[in-house]
């Protein structure tokens, strides 16, 4: 028998380091407008979540929330590869994925603040962001389930002949739960138009993924169990993500069936607001903070001839947007008490008897 | 008007709705080629083809997740969970996802689906294939819950379930599959949330569901011969619950009995008893009594199983004792 | 006698038993290195080492299956399911395997294990991380079910749970983790199945559990100032259930109220109300009333969550209205 | 999207045929006494289950039951490779696995008949055979769970230092349920002394496994997802099973961790008593009936010099044993009514209140 914590002290496991060459994808065939858009999107996610964190510290965001600071390239890269009517499924760590689809900041932030102008009127909260209008079919907070639900959306798209592709995001830790296995097999059997994206940030909550997973690459090393090709990519390089996403989405749309993509990344902060993230080797944290997807991308744009000033302008615009959203969210009313009892049923109410 | 078995009525109800609405699809283990392990979906593959009637792997979470995702995006799936005991392997999808998503999204998402399942005991299948678990579903806000007791009601309630924009758990009773009775020709559509008085009476109200409807009726017949006129109500729908019919009956009879197949603790009758102890309190002439399977898993042996699921005799004896004391 | 938080009391209770009995082991997600996401197992890895305190993958079925298999073969595992909502992903292991195996094997197999879990709302975690699901467990024969309401009871009931030869579901209330109060020094061991009268009274009996104990006590204090002396009972153990204490109180007060955090339908109070409507019928001076969270998933927004979980004010108002009418 | 029943009619899928050379293992290093024991055990299972079927037809066995006629080599081969105190976990199709551990026929048959002299006094029935005394830690009727429970027994053995190995049997269809995945990963992470045996009889209930599984070999093609070696063997050759079992069990006992073994076999009859098994291509059924594990083994023993008469003697002894068990089982009393309410709790009762 093997007990990981007999092999190393807690937090003293071997560090996993990021790639060291950020220029690898400079020459990739990604059109410049797409690249500028990717940059802007990542900044939106970054500045939005930093603000969410501040508001948390000011106790305006209650409960918990899970940030994806440092992981923005994945949501951004996939967002850019999708058609407006494509469908996405995210987790409790889903702010970025929601913004990626074009959902405005105000309702998202207002939802975190529990206001009536929140995306779900305050009833869902940070962990359940949903905007059907934008193809954001929900954020799910119990590990595993939404992979199976994503299959259903893909099945329906195929049945209805809509040509929509479904993309489902989840974490490395999620690859060890039963629903992952059922969903992947099911998608492969029926050749569903769905792309599963494992955001491998190397940790479940406070446990390194390597300690509790039988294989080194939690998703890619499982692909063959579903007859799928193993795909592991640099999740901090928006171009690598974007191109991989484009291929997988096109394949799905063309009837080529599901894909499973493992995008390796890192979260800058803790698992959730309460967590300082102390269980991670310092050199690992440092290296990944240096290999920040926004830094990587800004460097690339610069090498490709975009001047600092244009990028600064984007940053400023985004910052202004975040400020505006903050004001609008804080200005939102509390939900009307009556709404606590609405929308359980399709008739709008929650009555259980006559 | 034709004689139809309860099991064939399931297929008839589904077929009625599939003919009407292209968005209705059926998935589950062995529901297509084999026509269902209980033969409740026989003929559907032939009529509707492999695109609408789909055999799946043994992956209950994947089945219900697929149904949910499809329901969220324009289809109206019917999914089968072969034995209701197996809800336990996919309860997250049912209780945490299907039931809660509309509320959490403040109504953005609608989840019109039906989960049909073989529920209940009396077939000597033992503890893991015989449970009555309507009460599991009743406890979770956001699920409609029905149990038909006759072939006619199977058709009517299935139609209502498929047409409902809310998720419906449709509990078929395995012990009734072989039951045969008249079912009217033509389309049958019921309304969810309506109990039915199966026998009128003045001395006691007996609530029953699924398998226990027949037993309650048998008990009422016994009671009548000793001068007690019991009113037997088939509850049919636990959510929504037809409280009015129940309270009106109690108002007439003054005594309430429930006949539940589920084990005692938090069986469906507990909720009704608690409602009656509140809203019907001043109508009660005596204690509310619940007749249930004892607090045990079901034993496999026929002799033991017959002992523990409430029988007509037990119902009659309980009512007699209560009314005579 | 030291002040201890409810969360630290969990670790103290487990440590007390681990010191006493080498067979006691602890498994769960992040229970070892991190000391639990709610910090309820802090210090246990340091004291007992990585062989007895084990971090697992996110595999709730595998965790509880491992606990069950180990319990069947000589260990006495304590397993954590982080949030009680997650019981839905492993309900098969709990309800169909752990609960039924002793009965099915006619007593050949004993399953002495504890499943601890963070239960309940009030922390603005939303619909999938806030449920009170003791009632799910109460409905399944074969599971003992406890919910401590104080740090002292956490230690005593944990010890009782670990020493029980039957499986025990130990529901910690997340909203109480920060609660701090006196806990006696030395070994504390309670008995399962004993309710505690937290405040004596003569006019009404209020049953409470977990988070609602404090609210019921606050309500009783309010009521006292307007001349109503309510007796507040902390039910503590749903299975076994201390009916005697409840009926004795009712006999004294004539009125029964339950304060339940679970949503209305088939909350634990329904069973008790149904028992009282039967066995306590002649003691009742008026309707039995249940005060529960409404039939909804919990909303995330603080303002909404506070509205729907029963408050002391609501309890006091309900009792006052009932007794004055 | 792919719908298997669009590709072929129900029951008209490609046949999967057995190996064609039954002599391959004639020269294997299996001692003759073990071989004779394997033969006897397989006959015990065969004749026992044939009798169970007869009693079913005579309506003495109620409910349902699942026979493993044609699959005996697996239970027998593993049974012979185990130490008396090793632990086994079976499914609803577990008569053979129970007999394999030395549980006498009478209590097993009496359990099927719902008698008080049944293995569990009639409370478990055909699907839940358990004999702790023989290391038979249960038969489980809901797909998947027992793989996770087997891990627990293996963990406990390791913790207690007992040296016991746990073996867990399950079907091909079971590889698609979530608990399979969780259990395999868990066993591999903790390097538990457990052997998982997938009895691949090519069908779940009435659906060919190939139609609803993403890979051709439902277990072996998943091994690498758990860092395990792929092992697929001829499940109808008791020697191949025995030797594979011995290796895996020894490895587990020596601390080498878990194994996953796929043993390909076939059931002669339907899934359960109600099923005539008509969904299977006729040539497939015929070929596998010819490649019957008992026929294969009898042929081998004959080639190895055992005369027909000795084998006939074994057959006769076993038949007599089955007759005796039948008599004893039928003579058993019905369980006393009181037992319906016993043994829910460790105190022997089922009370839920004071
Ligand atoms: C079924 C279930 N078990 C446990 C949890 C608690 N939990 C929330 S997030 C998390 C870690 C998930 O890790 P991963 O999949 O890697 O995603 P990440 O948070 O790193 O993005 C856990 C264990 C849960 N939400 N659901
Ligand atoms: C969770 C669950 N789903 C469905 C079933 C119904 N069922 C019983 S046996 C079976 C087929 C199992 O196939 P396989 O694993 O190949 O085993 P085999 O019966 O062929 O030995 C099914 C679907 C079940 N018992 N449990
Ligand atoms: Mg992670
Ligand atoms: Mg099979």
PDB file of N, CA and C in Angstrom, chain C residues 193-261:
ATOM      1  N   UNK C 193     -29.619   8.209  20.496  1.00  0.00           N
ATOM      2  CA  UNK C 193     -31.051   8.018  20.711  1.00  0.00           C
ATOM      3  C   UNK C 193     -31.619   8.739  21.907  1.00  0.00           C
ATOM      4  N   UNK C 194     -30.892   9.733  22.391  1.00  0.00           N
ATOM      5  CA  UNK C 194     -31.410  10.505  23.526  1.00  0.00           C
ATOM      6  C   UNK C 194     -31.593  11.960  23.122  1.00  0.00           C
ATOM      7  N   UNK C 195     -32.803  12.449  23.234  1.00  0.00           N
ATOM      8  CA  UNK C 195     -33.045  13.879  23.060  1.00  0.00           C
ATOM      9  C   UNK C 195     -32.694  14.592  24.363  1.00  0.00           C
ATOM     10  N   UNK C 196     -32.527  15.900  24.272  1.00  0.00           N
ATOM     11  CA  UNK C 196     -32.207  16.675  25.472  1.00  0.00           C
ATOM     12  C   UNK C 196     -33.184  17.849  25.567  1.00  0.00           C
ATOM     13  N   UNK C 197     -33.714  18.045  26.752  1.00  0.00           N
ATOM     14  CA  UNK C 197     -34.565  19.222  26.967  1.00  0.00           C
ATOM     15  C   UNK C 197     -33.645  20.398  27.243  1.00  0.00           C
ATOM     16  N   UNK C 198     -33.620  21.353  26.300  1.00  0.00           N
ATOM     17  CA  UNK C 198     -32.691  22.477  26.436  1.00  0.00           C
ATOM     18  C   UNK C 198     -33.301  23.598  27.264  1.00  0.00           C
ATOM     19  N   UNK C 199     -34.589  23.620  27.339  1.00  0.00           N
ATOM     20  CA  UNK C 199     -35.276  24.595  28.176  1.00  0.00           C
ATOM     21  C   UNK C 199     -36.617  23.979  28.562  1.00  0.00           C
ATOM     22  N   UNK C 200     -36.935  24.030  29.813  1.00  0.00           N
ATOM     23  CA  UNK C 200     -38.185  23.430  30.277  1.00  0.00           C
ATOM     24  C   UNK C 200     -39.315  24.431  30.149  1.00  0.00           C
ATOM     25  N   UNK C 201     -40.503  23.939  29.913  1.00  0.00           N
ATOM     26  CA  UNK C 201     -41.647  24.828  29.766  1.00  0.00           C
ATOM     27  C   UNK C 201     -42.936  24.030  29.871  1.00  0.00           C
ATOM     28  N   UNK C 202     -44.054  24.706  29.942  1.00  0.00           N
ATOM     29  CA  UNK C 202     -45.321  24.027  30.219  1.00  0.00           C
ATOM     30  C   UNK C 202     -46.382  24.288  29.166  1.00  0.00           C
ATOM     31  N   UNK C 203     -46.137  25.256  28.279  1.00  0.00           N
ATOM     32  CA  UNK C 203     -47.225  25.684  27.395  1.00  0.00           C
ATOM     33  C   UNK C 203     -47.149  25.113  25.983  1.00  0.00           C
ATOM     34  N   UNK C 204     -45.964  24.788  25.547  1.00  0.00           N
ATOM     35  CA  UNK C 204     -45.798  24.275  24.181  1.00  0.00           C
ATOM     36  C   UNK C 204     -44.480  23.526  24.116  1.00  0.00           C
ATOM     37  N   UNK C 205     -44.452  22.509  23.300  1.00  0.00           N
ATOM     38  CA  UNK C 205     -43.201  21.782  23.061  1.00  0.00           C
ATOM     39  C   UNK C 205     -42.663  22.182  21.692  1.00  0.00           C
ATOM     40  N   UNK C 206     -41.413  22.621  21.677  1.00  0.00           N
ATOM     41  CA  UNK C 206     -40.786  22.973  20.405  1.00  0.00           C
ATOM     42  C   UNK C 206     -39.634  21.997  20.159  1.00  0.00           C
ATOM     43  N   UNK C 207     -39.734  21.256  19.061  1.00  0.00           N
ATOM     44  CA  UNK C 207     -38.656  20.319  18.701  1.00  0.00           C
ATOM     45  C   UNK C 207     -37.692  21.003  17.750  1.00  0.00           C
ATOM     46  N   UNK C 208     -36.423  20.792  17.966  1.00  0.00           N
ATOM     47  CA  UNK C 208     -35.421  21.462  17.143  1.00  0.00           C
ATOM     48  C   UNK C 208     -34.246  20.531  16.920  1.00  0.00           C
ATOM     49  N   UNK C 209     -33.388  20.914  15.983  1.00  0.00           N
ATOM     50  CA  UNK C 209     -32.258  20.055  15.607  1.00  0.00           C
ATOM     51  C   UNK C 209     -31.171  20.919  14.980  1.00  0.00           C
ATOM     52  N   UNK C 210     -29.943  20.692  15.385  1.00  0.00           N
ATOM     53  CA  UNK C 210     -28.830  21.395  14.749  1.00  0.00           C
ATOM     54  C   UNK C 210     -28.966  22.899  14.878  1.00  0.00           C
ATOM     55  N   UNK C 211     -28.922  23.578  13.741  1.00  0.00           N
ATOM     56  CA  UNK C 211     -29.004  25.039  13.730  1.00  0.00           C
ATOM     57  C   UNK C 211     -30.273  25.553  14.383  1.00  0.00           C
ATOM     58  N   UNK C 212     -31.355  24.818  14.279  1.00  0.00           N
ATOM     59  CA  UNK C 212     -32.622  25.371  14.768  1.00  0.00           C
ATOM     60  C   UNK C 212     -32.755  25.284  16.291  1.00  0.00           C
ATOM     61  N   UNK C 213     -31.832  24.604  16.952  1.00  0.00           N
ATOM     62  CA  UNK C 213     -31.889  24.550  18.420  1.00  0.00           C
ATOM     63  C   UNK C 213     -31.721  25.957  18.986  1.00  0.00           C
ATOM     64  N   UNK C 214     -30.706  26.646  18.514  1.00  0.00           N
ATOM     65  CA  UNK C 214     -30.465  28.009  18.988  1.00  0.00           C
ATOM     66  C   UNK C 214     -31.634  28.930  18.664  1.00  0.00           C
ATOM     67  N   UNK C 215     -32.187  28.738  17.486  1.00  0.00           N
ATOM     68  CA  UNK C 215     -33.300  29.593  17.084  1.00  0.00           C
ATOM     69  C   UNK C 215     -34.537  29.308  17.931  1.00  0.00           C
ATOM     70  N   UNK C 216     -34.748  28.049  18.228  1.00  0.00           N
ATOM     71  CA  UNK C 216     -35.884  27.691  19.080  1.00  0.00           C
ATOM     72  C   UNK C 216     -35.686  28.259  20.483  1.00  0.00           C
ATOM     73  N   UNK C 217     -34.466  28.217  20.966  1.00  0.00           N
ATOM     74  CA  UNK C 217     -34.197  28.766  22.302  1.00  0.00           C
ATOM     75  C   UNK C 217     -34.408  30.279  22.313  1.00  0.00           C
ATOM     76  N   UNK C 218     -33.950  30.936  21.261  1.00  0.00           N
ATOM     77  CA  UNK C 218     -34.192  32.380  21.176  1.00  0.00           C
ATOM     78  C   UNK C 218     -35.692  32.666  21.144  1.00  0.00           C
ATOM     79  N   UNK C 219     -36.388  31.857  20.370  1.00  0.00           N
ATOM     80  CA  UNK C 219     -37.835  32.047  20.297  1.00  0.00           C
ATOM     81  C   UNK C 219     -38.466  31.844  21.676  1.00  0.00           C
ATOM     82  N   UNK C 220     -38.002  30.829  22.374  1.00  0.00           N
ATOM     83  CA  UNK C 220     -38.568  30.551  23.702  1.00  0.00           C
ATOM     84  C   UNK C 220     -38.329  31.722  24.655  1.00  0.00           C
ATOM     85  N   UNK C 221     -37.168  32.331  24.510  1.00  0.00           N
ATOM     86  CA  UNK C 221     -36.883  33.493  25.357  1.00  0.00           C
ATOM     87  C   UNK C 221     -37.860  34.623  25.028  1.00  0.00           C
ATOM     88  N   UNK C 222     -38.072  34.848  23.735  1.00  0.00           N
ATOM     89  CA  UNK C 222     -39.072  35.858  23.334  1.00  0.00           C
ATOM     90  C   UNK C 222     -40.448  35.514  23.877  1.00  0.00           C
ATOM     91  N   UNK C 223     -40.812  34.258  23.728  1.00  0.00           N
ATOM     92  CA  UNK C 223     -42.149  33.838  24.154  1.00  0.00           C
ATOM     93  C   UNK C 223     -42.318  34.036  25.659  1.00  0.00           C
ATOM     94  N   UNK C 224     -41.247  33.739  26.392  1.00  0.00           N
ATOM     95  CA  UNK C 224     -41.327  33.856  27.847  1.00  0.00           C
ATOM     96  C   UNK C 224     -41.651  35.290  28.239  1.00  0.00           C
ATOM     97  N   UNK C 225     -41.087  36.219  27.499  1.00  0.00           N
ATOM     98  CA  UNK C 225     -41.329  37.609  27.857  1.00  0.00           C
ATOM     99  C   UNK C 225     -42.780  37.995  27.589  1.00  0.00           C
ATOM    100  N   UNK C 226     -43.475  37.196  26.793  1.00  0.00           N
ATOM    101  CA  UNK C 226     -44.900  37.483  26.635  1.00  0.00           C
ATOM    102  C   UNK C 226     -45.743  36.404  27.334  1.00  0.00           C
ATOM    103  N   UNK C 227     -45.117  35.734  28.277  1.00  0.00           N
ATOM    104  CA  UNK C 227     -45.896  34.853  29.152  1.00  0.00           C
ATOM    105  C   UNK C 227     -46.121  33.434  28.672  1.00  0.00           C
ATOM    106  N   UNK C 228     -45.478  33.060  27.563  1.00  0.00           N
ATOM    107  CA  UNK C 228     -45.621  31.677  27.091  1.00  0.00           C
ATOM    108  C   UNK C 228     -44.363  30.896  27.452  1.00  0.00           C
ATOM    109  N   UNK C 229     -44.530  29.833  28.191  1.00  0.00           N
ATOM    110  CA  UNK C 229     -43.383  29.030  28.596  1.00  0.00           C
ATOM    111  C   UNK C 229     -43.248  27.831  27.664  1.00  0.00           C
ATOM    112  N   UNK C 230     -42.320  27.923  26.730  1.00  0.00           N
ATOM    113  CA  UNK C 230     -42.141  26.841  25.767  1.00  0.00           C
ATOM    114  C   UNK C 230     -41.047  25.889  26.250  1.00  0.00           C
ATOM    115  N   UNK C 231     -41.265  24.632  26.019  1.00  0.00           N
ATOM    116  CA  UNK C 231     -40.217  23.642  26.288  1.00  0.00           C
ATOM    117  C   UNK C 231     -39.476  23.391  24.975  1.00  0.00           C
ATOM    118  N   UNK C 232     -38.161  23.521  25.004  1.00  0.00           N
ATOM    119  CA  UNK C 232     -37.381  23.323  23.776  1.00  0.00           C
ATOM    120  C   UNK C 232     -36.614  22.014  23.878  1.00  0.00           C
ATOM    121  N   UNK C 233     -36.871  21.149  22.940  1.00  0.00           N
ATOM    122  CA  UNK C 233     -36.169  19.867  22.905  1.00  0.00           C
ATOM    123  C   UNK C 233     -35.199  19.849  21.732  1.00  0.00           C
ATOM    124  N   UNK C 234     -33.975  19.467  22.017  1.00  0.00           N
ATOM    125  CA  UNK C 234     -32.981  19.226  20.978  1.00  0.00           C
ATOM    126  C   UNK C 234     -33.064  17.737  20.655  1.00  0.00           C
ATOM    127  N   UNK C 235     -33.547  17.423  19.482  1.00  0.00           N
ATOM    128  CA  UNK C 235     -33.830  16.011  19.147  1.00  0.00           C
ATOM    129  C   UNK C 235     -32.536  15.194  19.055  1.00  0.00           C
ATOM    130  N   UNK C 236     -31.468  15.798  18.546  1.00  0.00           N
ATOM    131  CA  UNK C 236     -30.121  15.199  18.502  1.00  0.00           C
ATOM    132  C   UNK C 236     -29.990  13.957  17.652  1.00  0.00           C
ATOM    133  N   UNK C 237     -30.868  13.031  17.827  1.00  0.00           N
ATOM    134  CA  UNK C 237     -30.747  11.738  17.157  1.00  0.00           C
ATOM    135  C   UNK C 237     -32.070  11.436  16.476  1.00  0.00           C
ATOM    136  N   UNK C 238     -32.041  11.324  15.159  1.00  0.00           N
ATOM    137  CA  UNK C 238     -33.292  11.010  14.452  1.00  0.00           C
ATOM    138  C   UNK C 238     -33.523   9.512  14.417  1.00  0.00           C
ATOM    139  N   UNK C 239     -32.446   8.773  14.339  1.00  0.00           N
ATOM    140  CA  UNK C 239     -32.512   7.309  14.423  1.00  0.00           C
ATOM    141  C   UNK C 239     -31.365   6.875  15.312  1.00  0.00           C
ATOM    142  N   UNK C 240     -31.598   6.230  16.453  1.00  0.00           N
ATOM    143  CA  UNK C 240     -32.929   5.996  17.026  1.00  0.00           C
ATOM    144  C   UNK C 240     -33.544   7.296  17.514  1.00  0.00           C
ATOM    145  N   UNK C 241     -34.850   7.301  17.567  1.00  0.00           N
ATOM    146  CA  UNK C 241     -35.595   8.502  17.928  1.00  0.00           C
ATOM    147  C   UNK C 241     -36.115   8.365  19.355  1.00  0.00           C
ATOM    148  N   UNK C 242     -35.921   9.419  20.122  1.00  0.00           N
ATOM    149  CA  UNK C 242     -36.327   9.403  21.523  1.00  0.00           C
ATOM    150  C   UNK C 242     -37.790   9.845  21.636  1.00  0.00           C
ATOM    151  N   UNK C 243     -38.661   8.959  21.257  1.00  0.00           N
ATOM    152  CA  UNK C 243     -40.090   9.289  21.264  1.00  0.00           C
ATOM    153  C   UNK C 243     -40.578   9.567  22.676  1.00  0.00           C
ATOM    154  N   UNK C 244     -40.009   8.856  23.636  1.00  0.00           N
ATOM    155  CA  UNK C 244     -40.521   8.996  25.004  1.00  0.00           C
ATOM    156  C   UNK C 244     -40.385  10.401  25.528  1.00  0.00           C
ATOM    157  N   UNK C 245     -39.216  10.983  25.306  1.00  0.00           N
ATOM    158  CA  UNK C 245     -39.009  12.350  25.783  1.00  0.00           C
ATOM    159  C   UNK C 245     -39.988  13.302  25.101  1.00  0.00           C
ATOM    160  N   UNK C 246     -40.215  13.062  23.811  1.00  0.00           N
ATOM    161  CA  UNK C 246     -41.120  13.936  23.059  1.00  0.00           C
ATOM    162  C   UNK C 246     -42.558  13.789  23.553  1.00  0.00           C
ATOM    163  N   UNK C 247     -43.008  12.547  23.704  1.00  0.00           N
ATOM    164  CA  UNK C 247     -44.394  12.334  24.132  1.00  0.00           C
ATOM    165  C   UNK C 247     -44.603  12.813  25.570  1.00  0.00           C
ATOM    166  N   UNK C 248     -43.573  12.638  26.392  1.00  0.00           N
ATOM    167  CA  UNK C 248     -43.711  13.094  27.784  1.00  0.00           C
ATOM    168  C   UNK C 248     -43.858  14.613  27.816  1.00  0.00           C
ATOM    169  N   UNK C 249     -43.110  15.277  26.981  1.00  0.00           N
ATOM    170  CA  UNK C 249     -43.205  16.738  26.940  1.00  0.00           C
ATOM    171  C   UNK C 249     -44.580  17.170  26.440  1.00  0.00           C
ATOM    172  N   UNK C 250     -45.016  16.506  25.397  1.00  0.00           N
ATOM    173  CA  UNK C 250     -46.334  16.834  24.843  1.00  0.00           C
ATOM    174  C   UNK C 250     -47.416  16.620  25.894  1.00  0.00           C
ATOM    175  N   UNK C 251     -47.257  15.574  26.649  1.00  0.00           N
ATOM    176  CA  UNK C 251     -48.227  15.263  27.691  1.00  0.00           C
ATOM    177  C   UNK C 251     -48.349  16.419  28.681  1.00  0.00           C
ATOM    178  N   UNK C 252     -47.223  17.092  28.879  1.00  0.00           N
ATOM    179  CA  UNK C 252     -47.186  18.218  29.799  1.00  0.00           C
ATOM    180  C   UNK C 252     -47.757  19.494  29.162  1.00  0.00           C
ATOM    181  N   UNK C 253     -47.394  19.710  27.872  1.00  0.00           N
ATOM    182  CA  UNK C 253     -47.701  21.008  27.258  1.00  0.00           C
ATOM    183  C   UNK C 253     -48.949  21.001  26.385  1.00  0.00           C
ATOM    184  N   UNK C 254     -49.266  19.877  25.781  1.00  0.00           N
ATOM    185  CA  UNK C 254     -50.468  19.814  24.950  1.00  0.00           C
ATOM    186  C   UNK C 254     -50.323  20.378  23.540  1.00  0.00           C
ATOM    187  N   UNK C 255     -49.178  20.988  23.242  1.00  0.00           N
ATOM    188  CA  UNK C 255     -49.010  21.527  21.894  1.00  0.00           C
ATOM    189  C   UNK C 255     -47.627  21.193  21.362  1.00  0.00           C
ATOM    190  N   UNK C 256     -47.555  20.855  20.075  1.00  0.00           N
ATOM    191  CA  UNK C 256     -46.269  20.489  19.501  1.00  0.00           C
ATOM    192  C   UNK C 256     -45.939  21.322  18.265  1.00  0.00           C
ATOM    193  N   UNK C 257     -44.709  21.790  18.239  1.00  0.00           N
ATOM    194  CA  UNK C 257     -44.189  22.536  17.099  1.00  0.00           C
ATOM    195  C   UNK C 257     -42.837  21.922  16.726  1.00  0.00           C
ATOM    196  N   UNK C 258     -42.569  21.828  15.437  1.00  0.00           N
ATOM    197  CA  UNK C 258     -41.229  21.396  15.024  1.00  0.00           C
ATOM    198  C   UNK C 258     -40.568  22.571  14.314  1.00  0.00           C
ATOM    199  N   UNK C 259     -39.274  22.696  14.494  1.00  0.00           N
ATOM    200  CA  UNK C 259     -38.532  23.731  13.768  1.00  0.00           C
ATOM    201  C   UNK C 259     -37.466  23.030  12.940  1.00  0.00           C
ATOM    202  N   UNK C 260     -37.742  22.944  11.652  1.00  0.00           N
ATOM    203  CA  UNK C 260     -36.925  22.134  10.749  1.00  0.00           C
ATOM    204  C   UNK C 260     -36.242  23.015   9.717  1.00  0.00           C
ATOM    205  N   UNK C 261     -34.974  22.711   9.492  1.00  0.00           N
ATOM    206  CA  UNK C 261     -34.276  23.453   8.447  1.00  0.00           C
ATOM    207  C   UNK C 261     -34.563  22.860   7.070  1.00  0.00           C
TER     208      UNK C 261
END
